[in-house]
């Protein structure tokens, strides 16, 4: 797309990102019956991994005994059918086929994971509202009505941020929010940048712009959780002192817990996770299973598909169910 046709092009043109979006032409759209299917462990590669190289595939992990799963199923099926072939839905009964869910570190259902180009890229848990499912599909697959330009802009902003060009990233997010004030991805990303820069009031002001019915979207929940964890960590003192305590007494669970909080605030996710896992392994009853509960908060802050989240979920599952 040229800069002339994209109002965000002037700011993002130096970041070349190919973004695929929008529905296929109507005459190429898949019949509704082909959009939704059940799968097995053996068929997962063909139904999900290979199929996601053609268009996004949502995998709904469920079980017959799960009440919220029964609430989610008709809603997500209706939204997928209304999406007109932009995504497919594959359902997996984890009672009959637990392996894939275990590999992804899923401990709560219903859980929906989106796959693109053979990889998990995003997800959500619980029987969320229909509007949130529509927003999720629009985020994964794109939508018409100006959204392609916004998708390109958001991709360019992400590249700018990863390159350390925060000024450009902020300019792009501001421009996106002028065109689409309720875009939660731009709201969450801009708030996160402000928070990382130390502007906590500015971050809270941006988060307050989110529409009431979108405040529980994963991107916004993640930023709020990250800010809350950082506030807790700021009151915990010096990490060197905590490390000294642990050297003297490796069984000091409170010191290990507090050190994990500080490590997370410093971006040392793996170290933080390993310390909390060590507490879980040593004593599940400590502080009313507080280390495991804190890990779940970290997963929320890091994001459902974050590499450390997935790896730590697998380790936690091994500890809990071995």
PDB file of C-alpha atoms in Angstrom:
ATOM      1  CA  UNK A   1       0.000   0.000   0.000  1.00  0.00           C
ATOM      2  CA  UNK A   2       1.418   3.377  -0.917  1.00  0.00           C
ATOM      3  CA  UNK A   3       1.922   6.210   1.533  1.00  0.00           C
ATOM      4  CA  UNK A   4      -0.553   8.261  -0.485  1.00  0.00           C
ATOM      5  CA  UNK A   5      -3.389   5.796   0.177  1.00  0.00           C
ATOM      6  CA  UNK A   6      -2.439   5.067   3.779  1.00  0.00           C
ATOM      7  CA  UNK A   7      -2.785   8.040   6.162  1.00  0.00           C
ATOM      8  CA  UNK A   8      -0.174   6.449   8.439  1.00  0.00           C
ATOM      9  CA  UNK A   9       2.338   5.870   5.653  1.00  0.00           C
ATOM     10  CA  UNK A  10       4.409   8.972   6.272  1.00  0.00           C
ATOM     11  CA  UNK A  11       5.383   7.776   9.721  1.00  0.00           C
ATOM     12  CA  UNK A  12       5.721   4.058   9.092  1.00  0.00           C
ATOM     13  CA  UNK A  13       7.205   3.835   5.628  1.00  0.00           C
ATOM     14  CA  UNK A  14      10.695   3.045   6.879  1.00  0.00           C
ATOM     15  CA  UNK A  15       9.396  -0.161   8.467  1.00  0.00           C
ATOM     16  CA  UNK A  16       8.486  -2.596   5.719  1.00  0.00           C
ATOM     17  CA  UNK A  17       5.943  -5.087   7.040  1.00  0.00           C
ATOM     18  CA  UNK A  18       3.764  -7.286   4.872  1.00  0.00           C
ATOM     19  CA  UNK A  19       0.327  -7.568   6.445  1.00  0.00           C
ATOM     20  CA  UNK A  20      -2.287  -9.958   5.121  1.00  0.00           C
ATOM     21  CA  UNK A  21      -5.817  -9.026   6.022  1.00  0.00           C
ATOM     22  CA  UNK A  22      -9.443  -9.021   4.963  1.00  0.00           C
ATOM     23  CA  UNK A  23     -11.771 -11.715   3.783  1.00  0.00           C
ATOM     24  CA  UNK A  24     -11.350 -13.698   0.616  1.00  0.00           C
ATOM     25  CA  UNK A  25     -13.606 -12.740  -2.300  1.00  0.00           C
ATOM     26  CA  UNK A  26     -17.149 -13.949  -1.831  1.00  0.00           C
ATOM     27  CA  UNK A  27     -16.936 -16.505  -4.638  1.00  0.00           C
ATOM     28  CA  UNK A  28     -13.862 -18.064  -3.001  1.00  0.00           C
ATOM     29  CA  UNK A  29     -15.269 -18.165   0.530  1.00  0.00           C
ATOM     30  CA  UNK A  30     -15.507 -21.575   2.156  1.00  0.00           C
ATOM     31  CA  UNK A  31     -18.988 -23.005   2.790  1.00  0.00           C
ATOM     32  CA  UNK A  32     -20.121 -22.596   6.386  1.00  0.00           C
ATOM     33  CA  UNK A  33     -19.955 -26.374   6.916  1.00  0.00           C
ATOM     34  CA  UNK A  34     -16.228 -26.334   6.078  1.00  0.00           C
ATOM     35  CA  UNK A  35     -15.387 -23.607   8.583  1.00  0.00           C
ATOM     36  CA  UNK A  36     -15.922 -25.661  11.767  1.00  0.00           C
ATOM     37  CA  UNK A  37     -14.719 -29.161  12.562  1.00  0.00           C
ATOM     38  CA  UNK A  38     -13.554 -31.430  15.372  1.00  0.00           C
ATOM     39  CA  UNK A  39     -10.003 -32.731  15.404  1.00  0.00           C
ATOM     40  CA  UNK A  40      -7.840 -35.355  17.074  1.00  0.00           C
ATOM     41  CA  UNK A  41      -4.225 -35.522  18.167  1.00  0.00           C
ATOM     42  CA  UNK A  42      -3.354 -37.437  14.995  1.00  0.00           C
ATOM     43  CA  UNK A  43      -5.165 -34.973  12.721  1.00  0.00           C
ATOM     44  CA  UNK A  44      -3.961 -31.813  14.478  1.00  0.00           C
ATOM     45  CA  UNK A  45      -1.038 -31.219  12.124  1.00  0.00           C
ATOM     46  CA  UNK A  46      -3.241 -31.329   9.032  1.00  0.00           C
ATOM     47  CA  UNK A  47      -6.295 -29.595  10.520  1.00  0.00           C
ATOM     48  CA  UNK A  48      -4.438 -26.801  12.311  1.00  0.00           C
ATOM     49  CA  UNK A  49      -0.722 -26.472  11.513  1.00  0.00           C
ATOM     50  CA  UNK A  50      -0.980 -26.964   7.761  1.00  0.00           C
ATOM     51  CA  UNK A  51      -4.377 -25.300   7.414  1.00  0.00           C
ATOM     52  CA  UNK A  52      -3.165 -22.192   9.276  1.00  0.00           C
ATOM     53  CA  UNK A  53      -0.702 -21.561   6.459  1.00  0.00           C
ATOM     54  CA  UNK A  54      -3.736 -20.779   4.276  1.00  0.00           C
ATOM     55  CA  UNK A  55      -5.803 -18.739   6.754  1.00  0.00           C
ATOM     56  CA  UNK A  56      -5.925 -18.325  10.541  1.00  0.00           C
ATOM     57  CA  UNK A  57      -7.288 -21.279  12.500  1.00  0.00           C
ATOM     58  CA  UNK A  58      -8.857 -20.950  15.954  1.00  0.00           C
ATOM     59  CA  UNK A  59      -8.524 -24.029  18.166  1.00  0.00           C
ATOM     60  CA  UNK A  60     -11.174 -24.351  20.877  1.00  0.00           C
ATOM     61  CA  UNK A  61      -9.980 -26.638  23.695  1.00  0.00           C
ATOM     62  CA  UNK A  62     -13.012 -27.950  25.585  1.00  0.00           C
ATOM     63  CA  UNK A  63     -14.397 -30.898  27.558  1.00  0.00           C
ATOM     64  CA  UNK A  64     -17.927 -32.332  27.908  1.00  0.00           C
ATOM     65  CA  UNK A  65     -18.048 -31.579  31.665  1.00  0.00           C
ATOM     66  CA  UNK A  66     -17.081 -27.905  31.229  1.00  0.00           C
ATOM     67  CA  UNK A  67     -20.061 -25.560  31.718  1.00  0.00           C
ATOM     68  CA  UNK A  68     -18.380 -22.412  30.317  1.00  0.00           C
ATOM     69  CA  UNK A  69     -17.350 -24.449  27.252  1.00  0.00           C
ATOM     70  CA  UNK A  70     -21.014 -25.091  26.518  1.00  0.00           C
ATOM     71  CA  UNK A  71     -21.664 -21.345  26.782  1.00  0.00           C
ATOM     72  CA  UNK A  72     -18.784 -20.450  24.460  1.00  0.00           C
ATOM     73  CA  UNK A  73     -19.382 -23.032  21.720  1.00  0.00           C
ATOM     74  CA  UNK A  74     -22.545 -21.628  20.082  1.00  0.00           C
ATOM     75  CA  UNK A  75     -21.233 -18.067  20.343  1.00  0.00           C
ATOM     76  CA  UNK A  76     -17.824 -18.694  18.768  1.00  0.00           C
ATOM     77  CA  UNK A  77     -19.375 -20.892  16.060  1.00  0.00           C
ATOM     78  CA  UNK A  78     -21.802 -18.107  15.163  1.00  0.00           C
ATOM     79  CA  UNK A  79     -19.034 -15.494  15.003  1.00  0.00           C
ATOM     80  CA  UNK A  80     -16.764 -17.730  12.908  1.00  0.00           C
ATOM     81  CA  UNK A  81     -19.550 -18.391  10.425  1.00  0.00           C
ATOM     82  CA  UNK A  82     -20.330 -14.671  10.237  1.00  0.00           C
ATOM     83  CA  UNK A  83     -16.655 -13.962   9.502  1.00  0.00           C
ATOM     84  CA  UNK A  84     -17.182 -15.429   6.044  1.00  0.00           C
ATOM     85  CA  UNK A  85     -14.108 -17.627   5.745  1.00  0.00           C
ATOM     86  CA  UNK A  86     -11.511 -15.304   7.237  1.00  0.00           C
ATOM     87  CA  UNK A  87     -10.861 -17.905   9.945  1.00  0.00           C
ATOM     88  CA  UNK A  88     -11.632 -21.551  10.591  1.00  0.00           C
ATOM     89  CA  UNK A  89     -12.601 -23.116  13.921  1.00  0.00           C
ATOM     90  CA  UNK A  90     -11.216 -26.467  15.060  1.00  0.00           C
ATOM     91  CA  UNK A  91     -12.510 -28.001  18.284  1.00  0.00           C
ATOM     92  CA  UNK A  92     -10.480 -30.402  20.427  1.00  0.00           C
ATOM     93  CA  UNK A  93     -11.917 -32.438  23.311  1.00  0.00           C
ATOM     94  CA  UNK A  94      -9.063 -32.476  25.853  1.00  0.00           C
ATOM     95  CA  UNK A  95     -10.539 -35.478  27.691  1.00  0.00           C
ATOM     96  CA  UNK A  96     -10.068 -37.608  24.574  1.00  0.00           C
ATOM     97  CA  UNK A  97      -6.984 -35.772  23.293  1.00  0.00           C
ATOM     98  CA  UNK A  98      -4.989 -34.157  26.137  1.00  0.00           C
ATOM     99  CA  UNK A  99      -1.530 -34.108  24.529  1.00  0.00           C
ATOM    100  CA  UNK A 100      -1.753 -30.896  22.506  1.00  0.00           C
ATOM    101  CA  UNK A 101      -3.311 -28.924  25.369  1.00  0.00           C
ATOM    102  CA  UNK A 102      -0.534 -30.167  27.624  1.00  0.00           C
ATOM    103  CA  UNK A 103       2.160 -29.079  25.187  1.00  0.00           C
ATOM    104  CA  UNK A 104       0.640 -25.590  25.056  1.00  0.00           C
ATOM    105  CA  UNK A 105       0.485 -25.395  28.852  1.00  0.00           C
ATOM    106  CA  UNK A 106      -3.290 -25.044  28.981  1.00  0.00           C
ATOM    107  CA  UNK A 107      -4.633 -25.547  32.496  1.00  0.00           C
ATOM    108  CA  UNK A 108      -8.043 -23.884  32.255  1.00  0.00           C
ATOM    109  CA  UNK A 109     -10.819 -24.322  29.691  1.00  0.00           C
ATOM    110  CA  UNK A 110     -12.400 -23.158  27.550  1.00  0.00           C
ATOM    111  CA  UNK A 111      -9.204 -21.921  25.943  1.00  0.00           C
ATOM    112  CA  UNK A 112      -8.990 -20.649  22.368  1.00  0.00           C
ATOM    113  CA  UNK A 113      -5.625 -20.431  20.601  1.00  0.00           C
ATOM    114  CA  UNK A 114      -5.195 -18.780  17.190  1.00  0.00           C
ATOM    115  CA  UNK A 115      -2.689 -20.301  14.777  1.00  0.00           C
ATOM    116  CA  UNK A 116      -1.177 -18.498  11.771  1.00  0.00           C
ATOM    117  CA  UNK A 117       1.561 -19.787   9.497  1.00  0.00           C
ATOM    118  CA  UNK A 118       1.859 -22.933  11.572  1.00  0.00           C
ATOM    119  CA  UNK A 119       2.423 -21.151  14.894  1.00  0.00           C
ATOM    120  CA  UNK A 120       0.261 -20.119  17.892  1.00  0.00           C
ATOM    121  CA  UNK A 121       0.010 -16.310  17.831  1.00  0.00           C
ATOM    122  CA  UNK A 122      -2.647 -15.301  20.353  1.00  0.00           C
ATOM    123  CA  UNK A 123      -5.442 -16.647  22.507  1.00  0.00           C
ATOM    124  CA  UNK A 124      -8.002 -16.133  25.240  1.00  0.00           C
ATOM    125  CA  UNK A 125      -9.577 -18.137  28.045  1.00  0.00           C
ATOM    126  CA  UNK A 126     -13.124 -18.341  29.314  1.00  0.00           C
ATOM    127  CA  UNK A 127     -16.598 -17.805  27.897  1.00  0.00           C
ATOM    128  CA  UNK A 128     -15.950 -14.243  26.717  1.00  0.00           C
ATOM    129  CA  UNK A 129     -18.665 -11.997  25.196  1.00  0.00           C
ATOM    130  CA  UNK A 130     -19.505 -12.205  21.497  1.00  0.00           C
ATOM    131  CA  UNK A 131     -18.159  -8.690  20.877  1.00  0.00           C
ATOM    132  CA  UNK A 132     -14.775  -9.709  22.260  1.00  0.00           C
ATOM    133  CA  UNK A 133     -14.656 -12.769  19.985  1.00  0.00           C
ATOM    134  CA  UNK A 134     -15.410 -10.559  16.974  1.00  0.00           C
ATOM    135  CA  UNK A 135     -12.633  -8.184  17.996  1.00  0.00           C
ATOM    136  CA  UNK A 136     -10.279 -11.134  18.455  1.00  0.00           C
ATOM    137  CA  UNK A 137     -11.009 -12.440  14.944  1.00  0.00           C
ATOM    138  CA  UNK A 138     -10.612  -8.950  13.489  1.00  0.00           C
ATOM    139  CA  UNK A 139      -7.238  -8.696  15.208  1.00  0.00           C
ATOM    140  CA  UNK A 140      -6.094 -12.086  13.918  1.00  0.00           C
ATOM    141  CA  UNK A 141      -7.566 -11.975  10.414  1.00  0.00           C
ATOM    142  CA  UNK A 142      -8.138  -8.270   9.750  1.00  0.00           C
ATOM    143  CA  UNK A 143     -11.354  -6.677   8.588  1.00  0.00           C
ATOM    144  CA  UNK A 144     -12.560  -4.286   5.938  1.00  0.00           C
ATOM    145  CA  UNK A 145     -13.530  -0.625   6.335  1.00  0.00           C
ATOM    146  CA  UNK A 146     -10.123   0.980   6.827  1.00  0.00           C
ATOM    147  CA  UNK A 147      -8.745  -1.734   9.081  1.00  0.00           C
ATOM    148  CA  UNK A 148      -6.072  -2.896   6.588  1.00  0.00           C
ATOM    149  CA  UNK A 149      -4.386   0.502   6.882  1.00  0.00           C
ATOM    150  CA  UNK A 150      -4.594   0.349  10.663  1.00  0.00           C
ATOM    151  CA  UNK A 151      -3.205  -3.185  10.676  1.00  0.00           C
ATOM    152  CA  UNK A 152      -0.242  -2.028   8.608  1.00  0.00           C
ATOM    153  CA  UNK A 153       0.287   0.937  10.919  1.00  0.00           C
ATOM    154  CA  UNK A 154       0.208  -1.240  14.040  1.00  0.00           C
ATOM    155  CA  UNK A 155       2.703  -3.639  12.484  1.00  0.00           C
ATOM    156  CA  UNK A 156       5.008  -0.731  11.636  1.00  0.00           C
ATOM    157  CA  UNK A 157       4.659   0.653  15.160  1.00  0.00           C
ATOM    158  CA  UNK A 158       5.655  -2.707  16.575  1.00  0.00           C
ATOM    159  CA  UNK A 159       8.728  -2.782  14.342  1.00  0.00           C
ATOM    160  CA  UNK A 160       9.647   0.765  15.371  1.00  0.00           C
ATOM    161  CA  UNK A 161       9.329  -0.126  19.032  1.00  0.00           C
ATOM    162  CA  UNK A 162      11.415  -3.274  18.647  1.00  0.00           C
ATOM    163  CA  UNK A 163      14.068  -1.166  16.889  1.00  0.00           C
ATOM    164  CA  UNK A 164      14.137   1.227  19.836  1.00  0.00           C
ATOM    165  CA  UNK A 165      12.461   4.053  17.886  1.00  0.00           C
ATOM    166  CA  UNK A 166       9.895   4.853  20.561  1.00  0.00           C
ATOM    167  CA  UNK A 167       9.128   8.334  19.229  1.00  0.00           C
ATOM    168  CA  UNK A 168       7.958   6.940  15.894  1.00  0.00           C
ATOM    169  CA  UNK A 169       6.002   4.174  17.605  1.00  0.00           C
ATOM    170  CA  UNK A 170       4.185   6.695  19.818  1.00  0.00           C
ATOM    171  CA  UNK A 171       3.393   8.910  16.814  1.00  0.00           C
ATOM    172  CA  UNK A 172       1.888   5.959  14.950  1.00  0.00           C
ATOM    173  CA  UNK A 173      -0.200   4.815  17.914  1.00  0.00           C
ATOM    174  CA  UNK A 174      -1.467   8.385  18.415  1.00  0.00           C
ATOM    175  CA  UNK A 175      -2.429   8.557  14.729  1.00  0.00           C
ATOM    176  CA  UNK A 176      -4.216   5.209  14.903  1.00  0.00           C
ATOM    177  CA  UNK A 177      -6.205   6.350  17.934  1.00  0.00           C
ATOM    178  CA  UNK A 178      -7.258   9.499  16.102  1.00  0.00           C
ATOM    179  CA  UNK A 179      -8.792   7.289  13.405  1.00  0.00           C
ATOM    180  CA  UNK A 180      -9.959   4.469  15.696  1.00  0.00           C
ATOM    181  CA  UNK A 181     -10.235   5.691  19.321  1.00  0.00           C
ATOM    182  CA  UNK A 182     -11.388   2.272  20.559  1.00  0.00           C
ATOM    183  CA  UNK A 183      -8.496   0.270  19.073  1.00  0.00           C
ATOM    184  CA  UNK A 184      -7.374  -1.699  22.115  1.00  0.00           C
ATOM    185  CA  UNK A 185      -4.074  -2.808  20.577  1.00  0.00           C
ATOM    186  CA  UNK A 186      -2.979   0.808  20.126  1.00  0.00           C
ATOM    187  CA  UNK A 187      -4.281   1.755  23.578  1.00  0.00           C
ATOM    188  CA  UNK A 188      -2.428  -1.111  25.265  1.00  0.00           C
ATOM    189  CA  UNK A 189       0.822  -0.554  23.367  1.00  0.00           C
ATOM    190  CA  UNK A 190       0.853   3.210  23.960  1.00  0.00           C
ATOM    191  CA  UNK A 191       0.095   2.768  27.659  1.00  0.00           C
ATOM    192  CA  UNK A 192       2.867   0.191  27.922  1.00  0.00           C
ATOM    193  CA  UNK A 193       5.419   2.535  26.312  1.00  0.00           C
ATOM    194  CA  UNK A 194       4.434   5.373  28.660  1.00  0.00           C
ATOM    195  CA  UNK A 195       4.660   3.087  31.666  1.00  0.00           C
ATOM    196  CA  UNK A 196       8.093   1.814  30.622  1.00  0.00           C
ATOM    197  CA  UNK A 197       9.197   5.451  30.299  1.00  0.00           C
ATOM    198  CA  UNK A 198       8.100   6.139  33.872  1.00  0.00           C
ATOM    199  CA  UNK A 199       4.944   8.109  33.002  1.00  0.00           C
ATOM    200  CA  UNK A 200       2.522   6.134  35.145  1.00  0.00           C
ATOM    201  CA  UNK A 201      -0.151   8.856  35.127  1.00  0.00           C
ATOM    202  CA  UNK A 202       0.036   9.054  31.329  1.00  0.00           C
ATOM    203  CA  UNK A 203      -0.281   5.285  31.054  1.00  0.00           C
ATOM    204  CA  UNK A 204      -3.346   5.243  33.277  1.00  0.00           C
ATOM    205  CA  UNK A 205      -4.887   8.079  31.280  1.00  0.00           C
ATOM    206  CA  UNK A 206      -4.451   6.132  28.044  1.00  0.00           C
ATOM    207  CA  UNK A 207      -5.859   2.939  29.575  1.00  0.00           C
ATOM    208  CA  UNK A 208      -8.926   4.894  30.692  1.00  0.00           C
ATOM    209  CA  UNK A 209      -9.763   5.570  27.028  1.00  0.00           C
ATOM    210  CA  UNK A 210     -10.676   1.905  26.466  1.00  0.00           C
ATOM    211  CA  UNK A 211     -14.416   1.343  25.954  1.00  0.00           C
ATOM    212  CA  UNK A 212     -16.112  -0.298  28.922  1.00  0.00           C
ATOM    213  CA  UNK A 213     -16.986  -3.441  26.959  1.00  0.00           C
ATOM    214  CA  UNK A 214     -13.338  -3.929  25.909  1.00  0.00           C
ATOM    215  CA  UNK A 215     -11.556  -3.340  29.218  1.00  0.00           C
ATOM    216  CA  UNK A 216     -11.191  -7.094  29.775  1.00  0.00           C
ATOM    217  CA  UNK A 217      -9.416  -7.764  26.471  1.00  0.00           C
ATOM    218  CA  UNK A 218      -6.115  -9.640  26.965  1.00  0.00           C
ATOM    219  CA  UNK A 219      -3.862  -6.795  25.761  1.00  0.00           C
ATOM    220  CA  UNK A 220      -5.289  -4.333  28.290  1.00  0.00           C
ATOM    221  CA  UNK A 221      -5.390  -6.884  31.106  1.00  0.00           C
ATOM    222  CA  UNK A 222      -1.732  -7.640  30.446  1.00  0.00           C
ATOM    223  CA  UNK A 223      -0.639  -3.999  30.743  1.00  0.00           C
ATOM    224  CA  UNK A 224      -2.649  -3.429  33.917  1.00  0.00           C
ATOM    225  CA  UNK A 225      -1.222  -6.598  35.459  1.00  0.00           C
ATOM    226  CA  UNK A 226       2.307  -5.535  34.519  1.00  0.00           C
ATOM    227  CA  UNK A 227       1.805  -2.139  36.173  1.00  0.00           C
ATOM    228  CA  UNK A 228       0.370  -3.702  39.327  1.00  0.00           C
ATOM    229  CA  UNK A 229       3.260  -6.146  39.614  1.00  0.00           C
ATOM    230  CA  UNK A 230       5.810  -3.362  39.173  1.00  0.00           C
ATOM    231  CA  UNK A 231       4.135  -1.342  41.931  1.00  0.00           C
ATOM    232  CA  UNK A 232       4.348  -4.339  44.266  1.00  0.00           C
ATOM    233  CA  UNK A 233       8.004  -4.962  43.360  1.00  0.00           C
ATOM    234  CA  UNK A 234       8.968  -1.336  44.053  1.00  0.00           C
ATOM    235  CA  UNK A 235       8.220  -1.832  47.742  1.00  0.00           C
ATOM    236  CA  UNK A 236      10.358  -4.951  48.140  1.00  0.00           C
ATOM    237  CA  UNK A 237      13.788  -3.376  48.551  1.00  0.00           C
ATOM    238  CA  UNK A 238      17.216  -4.437  47.289  1.00  0.00           C
ATOM    239  CA  UNK A 239      17.650  -7.623  45.239  1.00  0.00           C
ATOM    240  CA  UNK A 240      21.240  -8.004  46.473  1.00  0.00           C
ATOM    241  CA  UNK A 241      20.035  -8.219  50.062  1.00  0.00           C
ATOM    242  CA  UNK A 242      17.491 -10.863  49.106  1.00  0.00           C
ATOM    243  CA  UNK A 243      20.153 -12.872  47.285  1.00  0.00           C
ATOM    244  CA  UNK A 244      22.337 -12.665  50.406  1.00  0.00           C
ATOM    245  CA  UNK A 245      19.474 -14.024  52.508  1.00  0.00           C
ATOM    246  CA  UNK A 246      18.986 -16.923  50.099  1.00  0.00           C
ATOM    247  CA  UNK A 247      22.689 -17.736  50.128  1.00  0.00           C
ATOM    248  CA  UNK A 248      22.465 -18.068  53.898  1.00  0.00           C
ATOM    249  CA  UNK A 249      19.131 -19.880  53.862  1.00  0.00           C
ATOM    250  CA  UNK A 250      17.926 -21.369  50.536  1.00  0.00           C
ATOM    251  CA  UNK A 251      14.668 -22.295  52.257  1.00  0.00           C
ATOM    252  CA  UNK A 252      13.672 -18.659  52.846  1.00  0.00           C
ATOM    253  CA  UNK A 253      10.589 -18.762  50.641  1.00  0.00           C
ATOM    254  CA  UNK A 254       9.606 -15.146  51.303  1.00  0.00           C
ATOM    255  CA  UNK A 255      13.015 -13.892  50.172  1.00  0.00           C
ATOM    256  CA  UNK A 256      12.832 -16.054  47.046  1.00  0.00           C
ATOM    257  CA  UNK A 257       9.296 -14.838  46.328  1.00  0.00           C
ATOM    258  CA  UNK A 258      10.296 -11.177  46.761  1.00  0.00           C
ATOM    259  CA  UNK A 259      13.386 -11.661  44.583  1.00  0.00           C
ATOM    260  CA  UNK A 260      11.183 -13.130  41.855  1.00  0.00           C
ATOM    261  CA  UNK A 261       8.994 -10.033  41.950  1.00  0.00           C
ATOM    262  CA  UNK A 262      11.998  -7.745  41.556  1.00  0.00           C
ATOM    263  CA  UNK A 263      13.431  -9.898  38.763  1.00  0.00           C
ATOM    264  CA  UNK A 264      10.138  -9.686  36.892  1.00  0.00           C
ATOM    265  CA  UNK A 265      10.115  -5.891  37.260  1.00  0.00           C
ATOM    266  CA  UNK A 266      13.615  -5.853  35.719  1.00  0.00           C
ATOM    267  CA  UNK A 267      12.456  -7.974  32.771  1.00  0.00           C
ATOM    268  CA  UNK A 268      14.189 -11.138  34.032  1.00  0.00           C
ATOM    269  CA  UNK A 269      11.185 -13.341  33.377  1.00  0.00           C
ATOM    270  CA  UNK A 270      12.877 -16.725  33.268  1.00  0.00           C
ATOM    271  CA  UNK A 271      14.728 -16.083  36.544  1.00  0.00           C
ATOM    272  CA  UNK A 272      11.519 -14.880  38.217  1.00  0.00           C
ATOM    273  CA  UNK A 273       9.606 -17.926  37.007  1.00  0.00           C
ATOM    274  CA  UNK A 274      12.332 -20.333  38.145  1.00  0.00           C
ATOM    275  CA  UNK A 275      12.366 -18.856  41.655  1.00  0.00           C
ATOM    276  CA  UNK A 276       8.594 -19.145  41.999  1.00  0.00           C
ATOM    277  CA  UNK A 277       8.686 -22.696  40.630  1.00  0.00           C
ATOM    278  CA  UNK A 278      11.323 -23.515  43.244  1.00  0.00           C
ATOM    279  CA  UNK A 279       8.942 -22.386  45.994  1.00  0.00           C
ATOM    280  CA  UNK A 280       6.087 -24.421  44.503  1.00  0.00           C
ATOM    281  CA  UNK A 281       8.325 -27.481  44.368  1.00  0.00           C
ATOM    282  CA  UNK A 282       9.579 -27.031  47.927  1.00  0.00           C
ATOM    283  CA  UNK A 283       6.281 -26.227  49.637  1.00  0.00           C
ATOM    284  CA  UNK A 284       2.907 -25.942  47.917  1.00  0.00           C
ATOM    285  CA  UNK A 285       1.296 -24.880  51.213  1.00  0.00           C
ATOM    286  CA  UNK A 286       3.542 -21.841  51.732  1.00  0.00           C
ATOM    287  CA  UNK A 287       1.485 -18.649  51.934  1.00  0.00           C
ATOM    288  CA  UNK A 288      -1.668 -20.506  50.819  1.00  0.00           C
ATOM    289  CA  UNK A 289      -0.040 -21.692  47.574  1.00  0.00           C
ATOM    290  CA  UNK A 290       1.074 -18.107  46.997  1.00  0.00           C
ATOM    291  CA  UNK A 291       3.925 -18.916  44.609  1.00  0.00           C
ATOM    292  CA  UNK A 292       1.616 -20.703  42.168  1.00  0.00           C
ATOM    293  CA  UNK A 293      -0.941 -17.906  42.412  1.00  0.00           C
ATOM    294  CA  UNK A 294       1.789 -15.371  41.657  1.00  0.00           C
ATOM    295  CA  UNK A 295       2.890 -17.354  38.611  1.00  0.00           C
ATOM    296  CA  UNK A 296      -0.646 -17.129  37.251  1.00  0.00           C
ATOM    297  CA  UNK A 297      -0.516 -13.338  37.682  1.00  0.00           C
ATOM    298  CA  UNK A 298       2.787 -13.263  35.793  1.00  0.00           C
ATOM    299  CA  UNK A 299       1.319 -15.323  32.956  1.00  0.00           C
ATOM    300  CA  UNK A 300      -1.483 -12.764  32.678  1.00  0.00           C
ATOM    301  CA  UNK A 301       1.023  -9.908  32.572  1.00  0.00           C
ATOM    302  CA  UNK A 302       3.376 -11.596  30.097  1.00  0.00           C
ATOM    303  CA  UNK A 303       0.650 -12.731  27.713  1.00  0.00           C
ATOM    304  CA  UNK A 304      -0.980 -16.041  26.884  1.00  0.00           C
ATOM    305  CA  UNK A 305       1.437 -16.999  24.087  1.00  0.00           C
ATOM    306  CA  UNK A 306       4.642 -15.519  25.511  1.00  0.00           C
ATOM    307  CA  UNK A 307       7.510 -18.032  25.238  1.00  0.00           C
ATOM    308  CA  UNK A 308       8.339 -17.849  28.950  1.00  0.00           C
ATOM    309  CA  UNK A 309       4.660 -18.242  29.822  1.00  0.00           C
ATOM    310  CA  UNK A 310       4.366 -21.398  27.719  1.00  0.00           C
ATOM    311  CA  UNK A 311       7.622 -22.879  29.021  1.00  0.00           C
ATOM    312  CA  UNK A 312       6.759 -22.115  32.648  1.00  0.00           C
ATOM    313  CA  UNK A 313       3.239 -23.511  32.292  1.00  0.00           C
ATOM    314  CA  UNK A 314       4.745 -26.795  31.136  1.00  0.00           C
ATOM    315  CA  UNK A 315       7.143 -26.864  34.102  1.00  0.00           C
ATOM    316  CA  UNK A 316       4.339 -25.980  36.504  1.00  0.00           C
ATOM    317  CA  UNK A 317       2.141 -28.752  35.097  1.00  0.00           C
ATOM    318  CA  UNK A 318       4.955 -31.235  35.624  1.00  0.00           C
ATOM    319  CA  UNK A 319       5.281 -30.177  39.266  1.00  0.00           C
ATOM    320  CA  UNK A 320       1.548 -30.243  39.957  1.00  0.00           C
ATOM    321  CA  UNK A 321       0.658 -33.482  38.192  1.00  0.00           C
ATOM    322  CA  UNK A 322       3.816 -35.582  38.443  1.00  0.00           C
TER     323      UNK A 322
END
